mmCIF file of C-alpha atoms and ligand atoms in Angstrom:
data_model
loop_
_atom_site.group_PDB
_atom_site.id
_atom_site.type_symbol
_atom_site.label_atom_id
_atom_site.label_comp_id
_atom_site.label_asym_id
_atom_site.label_seq_id
_atom_site.Cartn_x
_atom_site.Cartn_y
_atom_site.Cartn_z
ATOM 1 C CA MET A 1 0.000 0.000 0.000
ATOM 2 C CA PRO A 2 1.512 3.356 -1.011
ATOM 3 C CA LYS A 3 1.918 6.081 1.588
ATOM 4 C CA TYR A 4 2.007 8.821 -1.068
ATOM 5 C CA PHE A 5 0.985 8.819 -4.718
ATOM 6 C CA ASP A 6 2.478 11.224 -7.242
ATOM 7 C CA ILE A 7 -0.007 10.929 -10.081
ATOM 8 C CA HIS A 8 2.109 12.694 -12.708
ATOM 9 C CA SER A 9 5.856 12.438 -13.178
ATOM 10 C CA HIS A 10 8.275 12.054 -16.057
ATOM 11 C CA LEU A 11 10.743 9.507 -14.708
ATOM 12 C CA ASN A 12 10.875 8.414 -18.359
ATOM 13 C CA PHE A 13 12.926 11.526 -19.188
ATOM 14 C CA GLY A 14 16.728 11.455 -19.355
ATOM 15 C CA ASP A 15 17.066 13.636 -16.225
ATOM 16 C CA TYR A 16 17.294 10.554 -13.985
ATOM 17 C CA ASP A 17 19.908 8.512 -15.833
ATOM 18 C CA LYS A 18 22.788 9.356 -13.513
ATOM 19 C CA ASP A 19 21.241 8.634 -10.127
ATOM 20 C CA TRP A 20 18.290 6.405 -10.953
ATOM 21 C CA ASP A 21 18.805 4.023 -8.037
ATOM 22 C CA GLU A 22 18.851 6.876 -5.519
ATOM 23 C CA VAL A 23 15.631 8.313 -6.947
ATOM 24 C CA ILE A 24 13.905 4.938 -6.682
ATOM 25 C CA GLY A 25 15.470 4.496 -3.217
ATOM 26 C CA ARG A 26 13.877 7.738 -1.991
ATOM 27 C CA MET A 27 10.509 6.619 -3.392
ATOM 28 C CA ARG A 28 10.829 3.395 -1.377
ATOM 29 C CA GLU A 29 11.902 5.189 1.810
ATOM 30 C CA THR A 30 8.882 7.486 1.653
ATOM 31 C CA GLY A 31 6.463 4.858 0.316
ATOM 32 C CA THR A 32 5.798 6.907 -2.819
ATOM 33 C CA TYR A 33 4.192 5.477 -5.959
ATOM 34 C CA THR A 34 3.925 7.347 -9.238
ATOM 35 C CA ILE A 35 2.247 7.394 -12.631
ATOM 36 C CA VAL A 36 4.926 8.013 -15.254
ATOM 37 C CA VAL A 37 3.452 10.041 -18.095
ATOM 38 C CA GLY A 38 4.378 9.838 -21.774
ATOM 39 C CA THR A 39 4.459 12.837 -24.080
ATOM 40 C CA ASP A 40 5.009 10.946 -27.356
ATOM 41 C CA TYR A 41 5.349 7.342 -28.494
ATOM 42 C CA GLU A 42 8.929 6.801 -27.322
ATOM 43 C CA SER A 43 8.413 8.267 -23.864
ATOM 44 C CA SER A 44 5.121 6.358 -23.515
ATOM 45 C CA LYS A 45 6.883 3.110 -24.367
ATOM 46 C CA ARG A 46 9.554 3.921 -21.817
ATOM 47 C CA ALA A 47 6.854 4.603 -19.202
ATOM 48 C CA VAL A 48 5.406 1.145 -19.830
ATOM 49 C CA GLU A 49 8.857 -0.450 -19.566
ATOM 50 C CA LEU A 50 9.391 1.223 -16.176
ATOM 51 C CA ALA A 51 5.940 0.154 -14.995
ATOM 52 C CA GLU A 52 6.785 -3.391 -15.976
ATOM 53 C CA ARG A 53 9.971 -3.317 -13.899
ATOM 54 C CA TYR A 54 8.905 -1.463 -10.749
ATOM 55 C CA PRO A 55 5.907 -2.281 -8.559
ATOM 56 C CA GLU A 56 5.547 1.389 -7.519
ATOM 57 C CA ILE A 57 5.350 2.705 -11.085
ATOM 58 C CA TYR A 58 2.274 2.906 -13.344
ATOM 59 C CA ALA A 59 2.123 4.301 -16.875
ATOM 60 C CA CYS A 60 0.071 6.883 -18.741
ATOM 61 C CA ILE A 61 0.492 6.831 -22.523
ATOM 62 C CA GLY A 62 -0.286 9.544 -25.028
ATOM 63 C CA ILE A 63 0.756 12.587 -26.965
ATOM 64 C CA HIS A 64 1.435 16.026 -25.537
ATOM 65 C CA PRO A 65 -0.338 18.733 -27.563
ATOM 66 C CA VAL A 66 2.811 20.735 -28.297
ATOM 67 C CA ASP A 67 5.668 18.299 -28.185
ATOM 68 C CA SER A 68 8.259 19.018 -30.830
ATOM 69 C CA PRO A 69 8.042 18.299 -33.661
ATOM 70 C CA LEU A 70 4.332 19.041 -33.542
ATOM 71 C CA PRO A 71 2.417 15.768 -33.684
ATOM 72 C CA THR A 72 -0.064 15.236 -36.485
ATOM 73 C CA LEU A 73 -2.709 12.615 -37.270
ATOM 74 C CA PRO A 74 -3.201 9.742 -37.540
ATOM 75 C CA LEU A 75 -1.258 8.757 -34.507
ATOM 76 C CA ILE A 76 -3.179 6.672 -32.084
ATOM 77 C CA ARG A 77 -6.236 4.916 -33.445
ATOM 78 C CA GLY A 78 -4.563 3.455 -36.488
ATOM 79 C CA GLY A 79 -1.181 3.062 -34.860
ATOM 80 C CA GLN A 80 -0.195 -0.504 -34.123
ATOM 81 C CA GLY A 81 2.324 0.368 -31.444
ATOM 82 C CA TRP A 82 -0.235 2.301 -29.375
ATOM 83 C CA GLY A 83 -2.739 -0.533 -29.652
ATOM 84 C CA GLU A 84 -0.169 -2.888 -28.166
ATOM 85 C CA LEU A 85 1.030 -0.496 -25.443
ATOM 86 C CA VAL A 86 -2.452 0.187 -24.111
ATOM 87 C CA LYS A 87 -3.005 -3.505 -23.416
ATOM 88 C CA HIS A 88 -0.360 -3.530 -20.705
ATOM 89 C CA PRO A 89 -2.133 -4.001 -17.342
ATOM 90 C CA LYS A 90 -0.194 -1.140 -15.742
ATOM 91 C CA VAL A 91 -1.300 1.449 -18.304
ATOM 92 C CA VAL A 92 -3.804 3.386 -16.219
ATOM 93 C CA ALA A 93 -4.582 6.489 -18.291
ATOM 94 C CA ILE A 94 -4.254 8.202 -21.684
ATOM 95 C CA GLY A 95 -2.278 11.441 -21.978
ATOM 96 C CA GLU A 96 -0.945 13.834 -21.320
ATOM 97 C CA CYS A 97 -3.326 15.193 -23.928
ATOM 98 C CA GLY A 98 -5.147 18.473 -24.266
ATOM 99 C CA MET A 99 -4.418 21.941 -25.561
ATOM 100 C CA ASP A 100 -1.692 24.512 -25.104
ATOM 101 C CA PHE A 101 -1.922 28.047 -26.432
ATOM 102 C CA PHE A 102 0.960 29.271 -24.345
ATOM 103 C CA HIS A 103 3.518 27.513 -26.514
ATOM 104 C CA GLN A 104 1.570 27.636 -29.785
ATOM 105 C CA ASP A 105 -0.521 30.256 -31.502
ATOM 106 C CA LYS A 106 -4.234 29.575 -31.117
ATOM 107 C CA GLU A 107 -5.263 30.943 -34.521
ATOM 108 C CA ARG A 108 -2.824 28.753 -36.328
ATOM 109 C CA ASP A 109 -2.826 25.589 -34.227
ATOM 110 C CA PHE A 110 -6.336 25.195 -32.791
ATOM 111 C CA GLU A 111 -7.676 22.665 -35.294
ATOM 112 C CA ARG A 112 -4.636 20.402 -35.128
ATOM 113 C CA GLN A 113 -4.682 20.348 -31.339
ATOM 114 C CA LYS A 114 -8.416 19.757 -31.201
ATOM 115 C CA LYS A 115 -8.194 16.733 -33.506
ATOM 116 C CA LEU A 116 -5.294 15.287 -31.569
ATOM 117 C CA PHE A 117 -7.176 15.748 -28.294
ATOM 118 C CA LEU A 118 -10.405 14.211 -29.602
ATOM 119 C CA GLU A 119 -8.531 11.280 -31.038
ATOM 120 C CA GLN A 120 -7.022 10.527 -27.633
ATOM 121 C CA ILE A 121 -10.430 10.858 -25.981
ATOM 122 C CA ASP A 122 -11.771 8.265 -28.436
ATOM 123 C CA PHE A 123 -8.824 6.026 -27.708
ATOM 124 C CA ALA A 124 -9.393 6.357 -23.955
ATOM 125 C CA LEU A 125 -13.087 5.562 -24.300
ATOM 126 C CA ALA A 126 -12.372 2.591 -26.549
ATOM 127 C CA HIS A 127 -10.086 1.159 -23.872
ATOM 128 C CA ASP A 128 -12.081 2.351 -20.855
ATOM 129 C CA LYS A 129 -9.273 4.514 -19.463
ATOM 130 C CA PRO A 130 -9.327 7.970 -17.878
ATOM 131 C CA ILE A 131 -7.532 10.818 -19.655
ATOM 132 C CA MET A 132 -4.792 12.988 -18.159
ATOM 133 C CA ILE A 133 -5.380 16.536 -19.393
ATOM 134 C CA HIS A 134 -2.632 19.045 -20.093
ATOM 135 C CA ALA A 135 -4.074 22.552 -20.418
ATOM 136 C CA ARG A 136 -2.088 25.740 -20.671
ATOM 137 C CA ASP A 137 -3.866 28.971 -21.574
ATOM 138 C CA ALA A 138 -6.609 26.671 -22.827
ATOM 139 C CA TYR A 139 -9.218 26.004 -20.108
ATOM 140 C CA PRO A 140 -12.094 27.710 -21.967
ATOM 141 C CA GLU A 141 -11.305 25.836 -25.185
ATOM 142 C CA ILE A 142 -10.997 22.437 -23.492
ATOM 143 C CA LEU A 143 -14.118 22.953 -21.405
ATOM 144 C CA GLU A 144 -16.088 23.955 -24.453
ATOM 145 C CA ILE A 145 -15.075 20.752 -26.211
ATOM 146 C CA LEU A 146 -15.871 18.571 -23.215
ATOM 147 C CA GLU A 147 -19.155 20.314 -22.381
ATOM 148 C CA THR A 148 -20.289 20.113 -26.008
ATOM 149 C CA GLU A 149 -19.276 16.516 -26.659
ATOM 150 C CA PHE A 150 -19.954 15.075 -23.192
ATOM 151 C CA PRO A 151 -22.542 17.394 -21.627
ATOM 152 C CA LEU A 152 -23.954 14.839 -19.225
ATOM 153 C CA GLY A 153 -20.691 14.080 -17.478
ATOM 154 C CA ASN A 154 -18.989 10.789 -16.907
ATOM 155 C CA SER A 155 -21.942 8.830 -15.579
ATOM 156 C CA VAL A 156 -23.314 8.833 -19.128
ATOM 157 C CA SER A 157 -20.319 9.344 -21.395
ATOM 158 C CA LYS A 158 -17.904 7.167 -19.387
ATOM 159 C CA LEU A 159 -15.278 9.817 -20.115
ATOM 160 C CA ARG A 160 -13.356 10.543 -16.936
ATOM 161 C CA GLY A 161 -9.981 11.863 -16.014
ATOM 162 C CA ASN A 162 -7.789 14.330 -14.263
ATOM 163 C CA VAL A 163 -6.759 17.890 -15.022
ATOM 164 C CA HIS A 164 -3.050 17.770 -14.415
ATOM 165 C CA PHE A 165 -1.205 20.831 -12.985
ATOM 166 C CA PHE A 166 -4.459 22.621 -12.272
ATOM 167 C CA ALA A 167 -3.916 26.372 -12.363
ATOM 168 C CA GLY A 168 -7.388 27.758 -12.949
ATOM 169 C CA ASP A 169 -9.902 29.674 -10.856
ATOM 170 C CA LEU A 170 -12.824 28.309 -8.854
ATOM 171 C CA VAL A 171 -15.364 28.712 -11.663
ATOM 172 C CA THR A 172 -13.110 26.702 -13.982
ATOM 173 C CA ALA A 173 -12.551 24.090 -11.285
ATOM 174 C CA LYS A 174 -16.284 23.635 -10.765
ATOM 175 C CA ARG A 175 -16.927 23.183 -14.477
ATOM 176 C CA PHE A 176 -14.389 20.331 -14.575
ATOM 177 C CA LEU A 177 -15.828 18.742 -11.436
ATOM 178 C CA LYS A 178 -19.297 18.854 -12.925
ATOM 179 C CA LEU A 179 -18.043 16.781 -15.840
ATOM 180 C CA GLY A 180 -16.645 14.231 -13.390
ATOM 181 C CA PHE A 181 -12.998 15.234 -13.627
ATOM 182 C CA THR A 182 -10.553 15.491 -10.759
ATOM 183 C CA LEU A 183 -7.911 18.217 -10.330
ATOM 184 C CA SER A 184 -4.295 17.745 -9.425
ATOM 185 C CA PHE A 185 -1.933 20.179 -7.778
ATOM 186 C CA THR A 186 1.842 20.446 -7.990
ATOM 187 C CA GLY A 187 4.690 21.857 -5.926
ATOM 188 C CA VAL A 188 3.543 25.311 -7.052
ATOM 189 C CA ILE A 189 1.116 25.310 -4.116
ATOM 190 C CA THR A 190 4.079 25.316 -1.718
ATOM 191 C CA PHE A 191 5.213 28.757 -2.896
ATOM 192 C CA ALA A 192 2.296 30.471 -4.706
ATOM 193 C CA ARG A 193 -0.928 31.396 -2.948
ATOM 194 C CA ASN A 194 -3.083 31.729 -6.125
ATOM 195 C CA TYR A 195 -4.732 28.318 -5.711
ATOM 196 C CA ASP A 196 -5.623 28.351 -2.036
ATOM 197 C CA GLU A 197 -9.255 29.274 -2.653
ATOM 198 C CA VAL A 198 -9.776 26.405 -5.071
ATOM 199 C CA ILE A 199 -7.947 23.982 -2.775
ATOM 200 C CA ARG A 200 -10.159 24.973 0.161
ATOM 201 C CA SER A 201 -13.396 25.010 -1.807
ATOM 202 C CA VAL A 202 -13.457 21.737 -3.739
ATOM 203 C CA PRO A 203 -14.203 18.356 -2.146
ATOM 204 C CA LEU A 204 -11.149 16.402 -1.047
ATOM 205 C CA GLU A 205 -12.353 13.418 -3.130
ATOM 206 C CA SER A 206 -11.739 15.501 -6.275
ATOM 207 C CA ILE A 207 -8.143 16.378 -5.494
ATOM 208 C CA MET A 208 -4.909 14.631 -6.436
ATOM 209 C CA VAL A 209 -1.282 15.598 -5.930
ATOM 210 C CA GLU A 210 1.620 15.316 -8.319
ATOM 211 C CA THR A 211 5.148 16.529 -8.885
ATOM 212 C CA ASP A 212 5.309 16.867 -12.703
ATOM 213 C CA ALA A 213 8.954 15.943 -12.060
ATOM 214 C CA PRO A 214 11.518 16.917 -13.264
ATOM 215 C CA TYR A 215 9.764 20.334 -13.303
ATOM 216 C CA VAL A 216 8.571 22.671 -10.502
ATOM 217 C CA ALA A 217 10.105 21.193 -7.362
ATOM 218 C CA PRO A 218 8.253 22.129 -4.159
ATOM 219 C CA VAL A 219 9.745 24.049 -1.252
ATOM 220 C CA PRO A 220 12.327 23.143 0.196
ATOM 221 C CA TYR A 221 13.733 21.761 -3.072
ATOM 222 C CA ARG A 222 12.751 24.723 -5.200
ATOM 223 C CA GLY A 223 15.013 25.295 -8.210
ATOM 224 C CA LYS A 224 16.373 21.745 -8.091
ATOM 225 C CA ARG A 225 15.362 18.794 -10.205
ATOM 226 C CA ASN A 226 12.059 17.448 -8.935
ATOM 227 C CA GLU A 227 11.299 13.760 -8.236
ATOM 228 C CA PRO A 228 8.276 11.705 -7.095
ATOM 229 C CA SER A 229 9.293 11.414 -3.408
ATOM 230 C CA TYR A 230 8.947 15.204 -3.107
ATOM 231 C CA VAL A 231 5.180 14.810 -3.468
ATOM 232 C CA VAL A 232 5.239 14.418 0.324
ATOM 233 C CA GLU A 233 5.713 18.211 0.517
ATOM 234 C CA VAL A 234 2.767 18.869 -1.809
ATOM 235 C CA ALA A 235 0.483 16.619 0.245
ATOM 236 C CA LYS A 236 1.552 18.296 3.512
ATOM 237 C CA LYS A 237 0.954 21.778 2.124
ATOM 238 C CA LEU A 238 -2.429 20.790 0.766
ATOM 239 C CA ALA A 239 -3.523 19.663 4.246
ATOM 240 C CA GLU A 240 -2.212 22.912 5.731
ATOM 241 C CA ILE A 241 -4.104 25.060 3.189
ATOM 242 C CA ARG A 242 -7.322 23.136 3.831
ATOM 243 C CA GLY A 243 -6.757 23.286 7.591
ATOM 244 C CA GLU A 244 -7.261 19.541 7.874
ATOM 245 C CA ASP A 245 -5.460 16.732 9.623
ATOM 246 C CA PRO A 246 -2.382 15.854 7.506
ATOM 247 C CA GLU A 247 -2.763 12.141 8.119
ATOM 248 C CA ARG A 248 -6.390 12.140 7.022
ATOM 249 C CA VAL A 249 -5.511 14.156 3.907
ATOM 250 C CA ARG A 250 -2.571 11.893 3.096
ATOM 251 C CA ALA A 251 -4.758 8.788 3.277
ATOM 252 C CA ALA A 252 -7.503 10.411 1.182
ATOM 253 C CA LEU A 253 -5.024 11.446 -1.514
ATOM 254 C CA VAL A 254 -3.752 7.873 -1.771
ATOM 255 C CA SER A 255 -7.241 6.486 -2.023
ATOM 256 C CA ASN A 256 -8.157 9.084 -4.688
ATOM 257 C CA ALA A 257 -5.128 8.068 -6.743
ATOM 258 C CA LEU A 258 -5.932 4.385 -6.336
ATOM 259 C CA SER A 259 -9.472 4.971 -7.534
ATOM 260 C CA MET A 260 -8.058 6.492 -10.712
ATOM 261 C CA ILE A 261 -5.796 3.530 -11.453
ATOM 262 C CA MET A 262 -8.254 0.734 -10.663
HETATM 263 NI NI1 NI B 301 3.783 16.508 -17.548
#
């Protein structure tokens, strides 16, 4: 049974090559599990390989909206490799998929990103998996797609998932919750106060924690390479912001993560 669950990390990236055993060692010391998230085919395959080797690692496979070079269709539905990867029992979600108009121009790139996102939603539904959403400067666009295509929420559509690295306001948060999505928070909550209202206002059952390692390490590791065991700091801060018992919050966060991977 995990003690902490980092639902979004990139241990599949090259950042961990030099001290891999230490990183895994710190996960074991803290009882931390993680979902390793792919951003293209190669990194998704690597995530599955890691999940195969380590009991505390699960995999999420998919295509980041603005990976470089920019991905185009058809990538997933017709792609043999993806069809094989998704059958692995430790593949627990599809993504990270979504939209990003911070890194790409909306006018020029909207249609491509929308198709790529919808294709991954179809793939997730076909294999009964949740999606892991990446959204940057794109909450209104993503919500419009989801609310138009799946207006009745996940009890009817079966589409479910998590909004990774949630950085929106309370109105945005509530729209995602209404569709049956959960929100996850990163180390950013240890040093920025912008999300406290959302964190206090949404039900604990709808919240997950993640590191998005190697990016955005929490205090006291800020500025260093991030890693899954640091999710302990995110979980502690979340309990503090909510004014709730840290042990109760820790246990709830683990059970929320387990409900996503079962
Ligand atoms: Ni990520």
